Amino acid sequence: MDTGSPAGWEAAVLFGGPADGLRMRVTDRPPTIQVTRPCELEDPPNGVRAEALHIYRRDFRVESEPLRYGFDGASP
């Protein structure tokens, strides 16, 4: 299938959650996409950081670009 994208890349869009509407390009149609957001820490030990983790799962009913990924509020 020729999608007009550079070799192997396909357009994808995230729905719901903190990254709602975010558009990107993916390869190999990954089943999940992980989005992280930094958290602000008070007096963190040297080199320690924290990030909020959000999971988006591919909607396998969508076969053409843009691929669709929906927010999974129950993960991880």
Short mmCIF file of C-alpha atoms in Angstrom, two decimals:
data_model
loop_
_atom_site.label_atom_id
_atom_site.label_comp_id
_atom_site.label_asym_id
_atom_site.label_seq_id
_atom_site.Cartn_x
_atom_site.Cartn_y
_atom_site.Cartn_z
CA MET A 1 0.00 0.00 0.00
CA ASP A 2 1.51 3.33 -1.06
CA THR A 3 0.61 5.94 1.56
CA GLY A 4 2.79 8.71 0.19
CA SER A 5 4.86 8.62 3.39
CA PRO A 6 8.63 8.12 3.42
CA ALA A 7 9.53 4.43 3.24
CA GLY A 8 7.85 2.56 6.09
CA TRP A 9 6.48 5.63 7.89
CA GLU A 10 2.74 6.18 8.45
CA ALA A 11 0.76 9.05 9.94
CA ALA A 12 -0.86 8.40 13.33
CA VAL A 13 -3.02 10.44 15.69
CA LEU A 14 -3.67 10.07 19.43
CA PHE A 15 -7.21 10.37 20.85
CA GLY A 16 -8.14 11.15 24.43
CA GLY A 17 -5.94 11.66 27.46
CA PRO A 18 -3.23 14.28 27.87
CA ALA A 19 -1.93 14.00 24.28
CA ASP A 20 -5.33 14.23 22.56
CA GLY A 21 -4.94 15.25 18.92
CA LEU A 22 -1.17 14.78 18.82
CA ARG A 23 -0.08 13.74 15.32
CA MET A 24 3.07 11.78 14.55
CA ARG A 25 4.69 9.32 12.16
CA VAL A 26 5.28 5.71 13.17
CA THR A 27 6.90 2.65 11.60
CA ASP A 28 5.74 -0.97 11.77
CA ARG A 29 2.32 -0.05 13.23
CA PRO A 30 3.23 -0.45 16.91
CA PRO A 31 0.36 -1.80 19.07
CA THR A 32 1.02 0.77 21.81
CA ILE A 33 2.56 4.21 22.13
CA GLN A 34 3.96 5.53 25.38
CA VAL A 35 3.74 9.25 26.13
CA THR A 36 5.54 10.76 29.10
CA ARG A 37 5.29 14.13 30.78
CA PRO A 38 7.87 15.41 33.28
CA CYS A 39 6.81 15.84 36.90
CA GLU A 40 8.14 18.63 39.08
CA LEU A 41 10.12 17.32 42.05
CA GLU A 42 10.92 19.02 45.31
CA ASP A 43 14.57 18.55 46.29
CA PRO A 44 15.24 15.52 44.07
CA PRO A 45 18.29 13.39 44.86
CA ASN A 46 21.14 13.80 42.39
CA GLY A 47 20.01 12.75 38.91
CA VAL A 48 16.53 11.52 39.95
CA ARG A 49 13.56 12.51 37.81
CA ALA A 50 9.92 11.45 37.62
CA GLU A 51 7.64 11.28 34.61
CA ALA A 52 3.93 10.61 34.29
CA LEU A 53 3.36 7.66 31.93
CA HIS A 54 0.38 7.50 29.54
CA ILE A 55 -0.39 4.56 27.23
CA TYR A 56 -2.21 4.75 23.90
CA ARG A 57 -3.39 1.55 22.17
CA ARG A 58 -3.83 1.14 18.44
CA ASP A 59 -7.36 0.84 17.07
CA PHE A 60 -6.94 -2.22 14.83
CA ARG A 61 -10.16 -1.40 12.96
CA VAL A 62 -8.35 1.52 11.29
CA GLU A 63 -6.37 0.17 8.34
CA SER A 64 -5.32 3.39 6.57
CA GLU A 65 -3.61 6.63 7.51
CA PRO A 66 -3.86 8.24 9.87
CA LEU A 67 -3.63 5.26 12.19
CA ARG A 68 -5.63 5.83 15.38
CA TYR A 69 -4.42 5.31 18.94
CA GLY A 70 -6.81 5.66 21.88
CA PHE A 71 -5.90 6.59 25.44
CA ASP A 72 -5.86 3.67 27.89
CA GLY A 73 -6.55 5.22 31.27
CA ALA A 74 -6.27 1.84 33.02
CA SER A 75 -2.63 1.25 32.02
CA PRO A 76 -0.08 0.47 33.15
#
